[in-house]
Short mmCIF file of C-alpha atoms in Angstrom, two decimals:
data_model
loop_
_atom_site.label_atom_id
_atom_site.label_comp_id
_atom_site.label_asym_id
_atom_site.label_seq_id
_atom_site.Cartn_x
_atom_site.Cartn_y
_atom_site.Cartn_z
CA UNK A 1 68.39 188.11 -103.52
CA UNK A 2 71.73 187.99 -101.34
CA UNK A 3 75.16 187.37 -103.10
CA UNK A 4 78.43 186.66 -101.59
CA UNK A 5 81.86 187.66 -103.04
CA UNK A 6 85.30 186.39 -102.25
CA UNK A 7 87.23 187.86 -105.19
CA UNK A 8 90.45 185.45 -104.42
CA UNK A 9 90.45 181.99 -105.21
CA UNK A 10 93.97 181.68 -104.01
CA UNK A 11 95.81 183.48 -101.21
CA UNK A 12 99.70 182.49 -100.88
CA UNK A 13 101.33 183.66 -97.70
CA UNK A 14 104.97 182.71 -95.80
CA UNK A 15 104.50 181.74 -91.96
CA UNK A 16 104.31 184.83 -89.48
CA UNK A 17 103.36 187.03 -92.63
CA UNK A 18 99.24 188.53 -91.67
CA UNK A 19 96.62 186.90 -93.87
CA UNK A 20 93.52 189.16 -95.24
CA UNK A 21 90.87 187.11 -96.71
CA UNK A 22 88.15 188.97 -98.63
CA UNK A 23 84.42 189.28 -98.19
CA UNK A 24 81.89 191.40 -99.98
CA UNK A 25 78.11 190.92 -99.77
CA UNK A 26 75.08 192.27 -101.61
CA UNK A 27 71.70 192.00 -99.58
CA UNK A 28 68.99 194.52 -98.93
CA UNK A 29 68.35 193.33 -95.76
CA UNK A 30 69.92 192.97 -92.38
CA UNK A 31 72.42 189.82 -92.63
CA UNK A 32 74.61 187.67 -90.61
CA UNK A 33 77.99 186.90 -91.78
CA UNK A 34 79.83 183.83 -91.18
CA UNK A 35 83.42 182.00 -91.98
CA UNK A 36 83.22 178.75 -92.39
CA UNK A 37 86.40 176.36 -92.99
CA UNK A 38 87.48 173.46 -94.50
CA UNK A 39 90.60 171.86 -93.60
CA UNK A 40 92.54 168.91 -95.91
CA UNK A 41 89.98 165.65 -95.57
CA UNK A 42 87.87 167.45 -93.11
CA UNK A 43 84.36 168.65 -93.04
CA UNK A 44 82.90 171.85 -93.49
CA UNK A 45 82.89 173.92 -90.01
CA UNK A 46 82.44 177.12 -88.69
CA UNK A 47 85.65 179.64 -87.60
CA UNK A 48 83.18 182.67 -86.78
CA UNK A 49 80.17 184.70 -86.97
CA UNK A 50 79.61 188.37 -86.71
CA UNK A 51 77.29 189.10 -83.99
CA UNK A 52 80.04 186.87 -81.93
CA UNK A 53 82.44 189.12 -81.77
CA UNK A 54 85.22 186.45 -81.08
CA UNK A 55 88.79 185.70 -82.06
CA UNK A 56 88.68 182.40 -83.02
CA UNK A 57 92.48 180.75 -83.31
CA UNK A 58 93.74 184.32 -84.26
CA UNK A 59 91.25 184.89 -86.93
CA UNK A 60 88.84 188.16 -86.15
CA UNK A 61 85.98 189.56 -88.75
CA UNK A 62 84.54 192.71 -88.48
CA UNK A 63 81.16 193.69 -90.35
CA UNK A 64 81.55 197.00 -92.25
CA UNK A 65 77.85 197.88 -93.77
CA UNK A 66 79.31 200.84 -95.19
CA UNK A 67 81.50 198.90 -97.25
CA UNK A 68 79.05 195.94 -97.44
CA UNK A 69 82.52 193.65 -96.57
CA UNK A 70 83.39 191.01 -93.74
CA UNK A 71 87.10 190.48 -94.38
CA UNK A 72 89.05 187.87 -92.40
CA UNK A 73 92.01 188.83 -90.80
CA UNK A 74 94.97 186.73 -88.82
CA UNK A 75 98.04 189.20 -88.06
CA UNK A 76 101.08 186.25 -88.17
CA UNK A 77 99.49 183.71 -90.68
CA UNK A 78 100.36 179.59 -89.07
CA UNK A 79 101.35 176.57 -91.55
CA UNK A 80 98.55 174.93 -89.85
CA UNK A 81 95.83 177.79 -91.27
CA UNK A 82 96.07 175.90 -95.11
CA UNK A 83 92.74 175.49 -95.59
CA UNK A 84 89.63 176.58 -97.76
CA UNK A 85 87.52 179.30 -96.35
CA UNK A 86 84.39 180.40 -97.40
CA UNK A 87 82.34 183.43 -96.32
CA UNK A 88 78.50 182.73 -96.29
CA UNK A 89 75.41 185.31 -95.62
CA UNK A 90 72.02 184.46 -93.67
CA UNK A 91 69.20 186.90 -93.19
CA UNK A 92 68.35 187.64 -90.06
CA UNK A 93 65.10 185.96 -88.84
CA UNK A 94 63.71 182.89 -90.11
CA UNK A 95 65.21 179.66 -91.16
CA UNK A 96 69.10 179.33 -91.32
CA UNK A 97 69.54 178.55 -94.97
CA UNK A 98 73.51 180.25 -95.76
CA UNK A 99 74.21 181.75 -99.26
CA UNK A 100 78.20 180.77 -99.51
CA UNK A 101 80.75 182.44 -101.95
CA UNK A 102 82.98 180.58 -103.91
CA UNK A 103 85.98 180.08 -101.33
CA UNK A 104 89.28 180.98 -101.02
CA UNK A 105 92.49 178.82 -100.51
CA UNK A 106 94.68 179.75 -98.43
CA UNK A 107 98.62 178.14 -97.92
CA UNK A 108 100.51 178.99 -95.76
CA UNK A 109 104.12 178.23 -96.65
CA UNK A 110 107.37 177.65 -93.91
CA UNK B 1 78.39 162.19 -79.91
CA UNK B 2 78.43 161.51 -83.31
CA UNK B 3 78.38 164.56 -85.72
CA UNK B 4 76.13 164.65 -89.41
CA UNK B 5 76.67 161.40 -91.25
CA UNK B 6 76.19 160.72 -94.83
CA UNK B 7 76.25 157.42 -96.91
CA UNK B 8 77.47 156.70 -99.34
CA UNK B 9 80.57 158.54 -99.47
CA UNK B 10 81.48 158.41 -103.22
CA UNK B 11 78.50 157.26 -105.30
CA UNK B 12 79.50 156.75 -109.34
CA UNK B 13 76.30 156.68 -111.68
CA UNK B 14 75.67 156.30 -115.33
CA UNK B 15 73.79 158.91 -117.12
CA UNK B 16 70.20 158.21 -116.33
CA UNK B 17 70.29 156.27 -113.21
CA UNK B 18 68.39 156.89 -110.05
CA UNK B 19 70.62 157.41 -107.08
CA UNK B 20 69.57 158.00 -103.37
CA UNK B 21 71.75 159.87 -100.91
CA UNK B 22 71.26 159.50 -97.22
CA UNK B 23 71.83 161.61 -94.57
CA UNK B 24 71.80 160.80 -90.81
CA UNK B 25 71.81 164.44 -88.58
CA UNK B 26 72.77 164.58 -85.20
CA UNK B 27 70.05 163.35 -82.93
CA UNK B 28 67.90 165.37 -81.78
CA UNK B 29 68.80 168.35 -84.45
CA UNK B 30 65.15 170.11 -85.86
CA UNK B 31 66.14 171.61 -88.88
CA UNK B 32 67.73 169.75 -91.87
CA UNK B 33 69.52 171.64 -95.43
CA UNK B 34 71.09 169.71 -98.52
CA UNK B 35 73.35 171.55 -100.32
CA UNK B 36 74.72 170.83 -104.05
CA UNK B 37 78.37 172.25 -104.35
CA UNK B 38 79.92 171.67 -107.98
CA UNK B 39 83.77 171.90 -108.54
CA UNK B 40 85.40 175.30 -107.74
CA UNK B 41 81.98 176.32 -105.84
CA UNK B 42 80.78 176.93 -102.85
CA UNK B 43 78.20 174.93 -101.54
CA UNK B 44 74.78 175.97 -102.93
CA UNK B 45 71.32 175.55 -100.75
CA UNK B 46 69.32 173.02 -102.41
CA UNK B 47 66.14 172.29 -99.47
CA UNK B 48 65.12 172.82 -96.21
CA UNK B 49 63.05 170.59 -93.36
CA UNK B 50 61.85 171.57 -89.67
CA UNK B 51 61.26 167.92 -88.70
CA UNK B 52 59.46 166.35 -91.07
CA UNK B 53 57.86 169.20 -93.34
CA UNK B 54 60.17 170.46 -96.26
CA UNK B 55 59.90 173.99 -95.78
CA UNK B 56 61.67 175.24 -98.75
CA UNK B 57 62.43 173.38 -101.63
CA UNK B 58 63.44 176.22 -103.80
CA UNK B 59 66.65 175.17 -104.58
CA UNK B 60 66.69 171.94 -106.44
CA UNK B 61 67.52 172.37 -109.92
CA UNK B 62 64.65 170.42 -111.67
CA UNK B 63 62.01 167.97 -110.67
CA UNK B 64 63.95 165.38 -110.88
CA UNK B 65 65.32 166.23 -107.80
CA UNK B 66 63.46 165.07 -104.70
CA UNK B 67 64.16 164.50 -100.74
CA UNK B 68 62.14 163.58 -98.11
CA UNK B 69 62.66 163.40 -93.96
CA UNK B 70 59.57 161.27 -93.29
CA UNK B 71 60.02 160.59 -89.82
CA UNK B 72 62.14 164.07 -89.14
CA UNK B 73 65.18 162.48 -88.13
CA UNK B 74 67.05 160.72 -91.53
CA UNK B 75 66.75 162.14 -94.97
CA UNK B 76 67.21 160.88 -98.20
CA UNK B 77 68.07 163.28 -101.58
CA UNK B 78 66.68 161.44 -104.86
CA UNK B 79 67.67 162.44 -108.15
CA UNK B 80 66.09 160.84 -110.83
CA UNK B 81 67.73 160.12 -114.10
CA UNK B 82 70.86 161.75 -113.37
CA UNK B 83 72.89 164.10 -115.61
CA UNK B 84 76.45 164.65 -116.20
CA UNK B 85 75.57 168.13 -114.75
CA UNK B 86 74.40 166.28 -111.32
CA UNK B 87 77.93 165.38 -110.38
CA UNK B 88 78.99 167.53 -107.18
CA UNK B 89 79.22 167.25 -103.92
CA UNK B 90 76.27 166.74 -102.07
CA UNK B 91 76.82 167.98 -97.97
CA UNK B 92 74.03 167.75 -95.98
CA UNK B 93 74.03 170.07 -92.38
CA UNK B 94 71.75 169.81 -89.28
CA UNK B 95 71.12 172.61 -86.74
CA UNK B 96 69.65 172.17 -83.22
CA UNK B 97 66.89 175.22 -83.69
CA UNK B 98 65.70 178.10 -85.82
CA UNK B 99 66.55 180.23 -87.05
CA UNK B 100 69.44 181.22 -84.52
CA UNK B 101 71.51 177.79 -84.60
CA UNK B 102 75.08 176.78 -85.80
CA UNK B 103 74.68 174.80 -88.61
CA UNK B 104 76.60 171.35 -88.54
CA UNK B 105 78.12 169.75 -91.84
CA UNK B 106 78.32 166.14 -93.04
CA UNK B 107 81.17 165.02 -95.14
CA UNK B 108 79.35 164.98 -98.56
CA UNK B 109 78.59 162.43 -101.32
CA UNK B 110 80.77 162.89 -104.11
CA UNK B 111 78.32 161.72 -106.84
CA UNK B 112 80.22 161.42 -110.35
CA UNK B 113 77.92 161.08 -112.83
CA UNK B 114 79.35 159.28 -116.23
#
């Protein structure tokens, strides 16, 4: 069975300060690793997945096996980044069904 | 286009009480997930269609828990005497193909169960 851990359920940052969002994950197998985000009235959408590779709106994720973790990271943290995020898990292969931790809020104060 | 709908948006039932939660994916989109996601949580995988078969129902809690996608395109979550345990957010998501593709979120159904 695959399990997801964001050990925050609150991050509080200033503007311009960098934003770390944690990730851990327990499967046996080869996963995928996602962020997905949830702005104020909005619906549930994706920021990133690993085997992208991207910087999505200054948000980058890198997959450490070692440490079984897929942190998010954002260097100068933007009022406009206030949202829930939650980091989900999908085996490779087969159907897409995600396996989500419990979120994290994040505010980003002026 | 129009993204994942899902109707109602706020559904209040009385303990026991049949509900029915509708979801309408983007058109065109194969594969079809509910998810159940209770206060504080995240979003939990409740079942699974390609089309019209339900692939993996290994998520709903109990049998009184039941959805169907008869002609693969809408789907409709049934729970059957509902709990106070029930109320959550239901979110339904649709993905264009398997098992590679983005899925897409509805808004939920906020089902409060008194």
């Amino acid at each position: 069975a695959q399990r997801v851990t964001q050990p925050e359920k609150l991050l509080s940052v200033f503007k311009g300060a960098p934003v770390e969002l944690k990730c851990n994950y327990s499967y046996s197998g080869s996963p995928e690793l996602f962020w997905y985000v949830q702005y104020s009235r909005q619906r549930l959408q994706l920021l990133l997945r690993h085997i992208s590779r991207e910087s999505i709106k200054g948000f980058t994720a890198d997959l450490n096996k070692g440490e079984t973790s897929f942190h998010l990271k954002k260097p100068f943290a933007q009022e406009e980044d206030s949202a829930m995020y939650y980091c989900a898990l999908r085996p490779r292969g087969g159907y897409s069904t995600l396996t989500f931790g419990k979120g994290t809020m994040l505010l980003v104060s002026p | 286009g129009a993204g994942v709908s899902q109707s109602p948006r706020y559904k209040v039932a009385k303990r026991g009480q049949d509900v029915a939660l509708r979801c309408d994916p983007i058109s065109g989109h194969v594969s079809l997930f509910w998810y159940q996601q209770a206060l504080g949580q995240g979003p939990e995988f409740l079942t699974y269609f390609q089309n019209e078969a339900q692939l993996d129902k290994s998520g709903l809690p109990s049998d009184r828990f039941f959805a169907e996608r008869p002609e693969g395109s809408v789907s409709t979550l049934k729970i059957q005497r509902t709990q106070q345990e029930d109320s959550a957010v239901y979110l339904c998501a649709s993905s264009p193909n398997v098992p590679t593709g983005e899925q897409y979120f509805g808004p939920g159904t906020r089902l409060t169960v008194t």
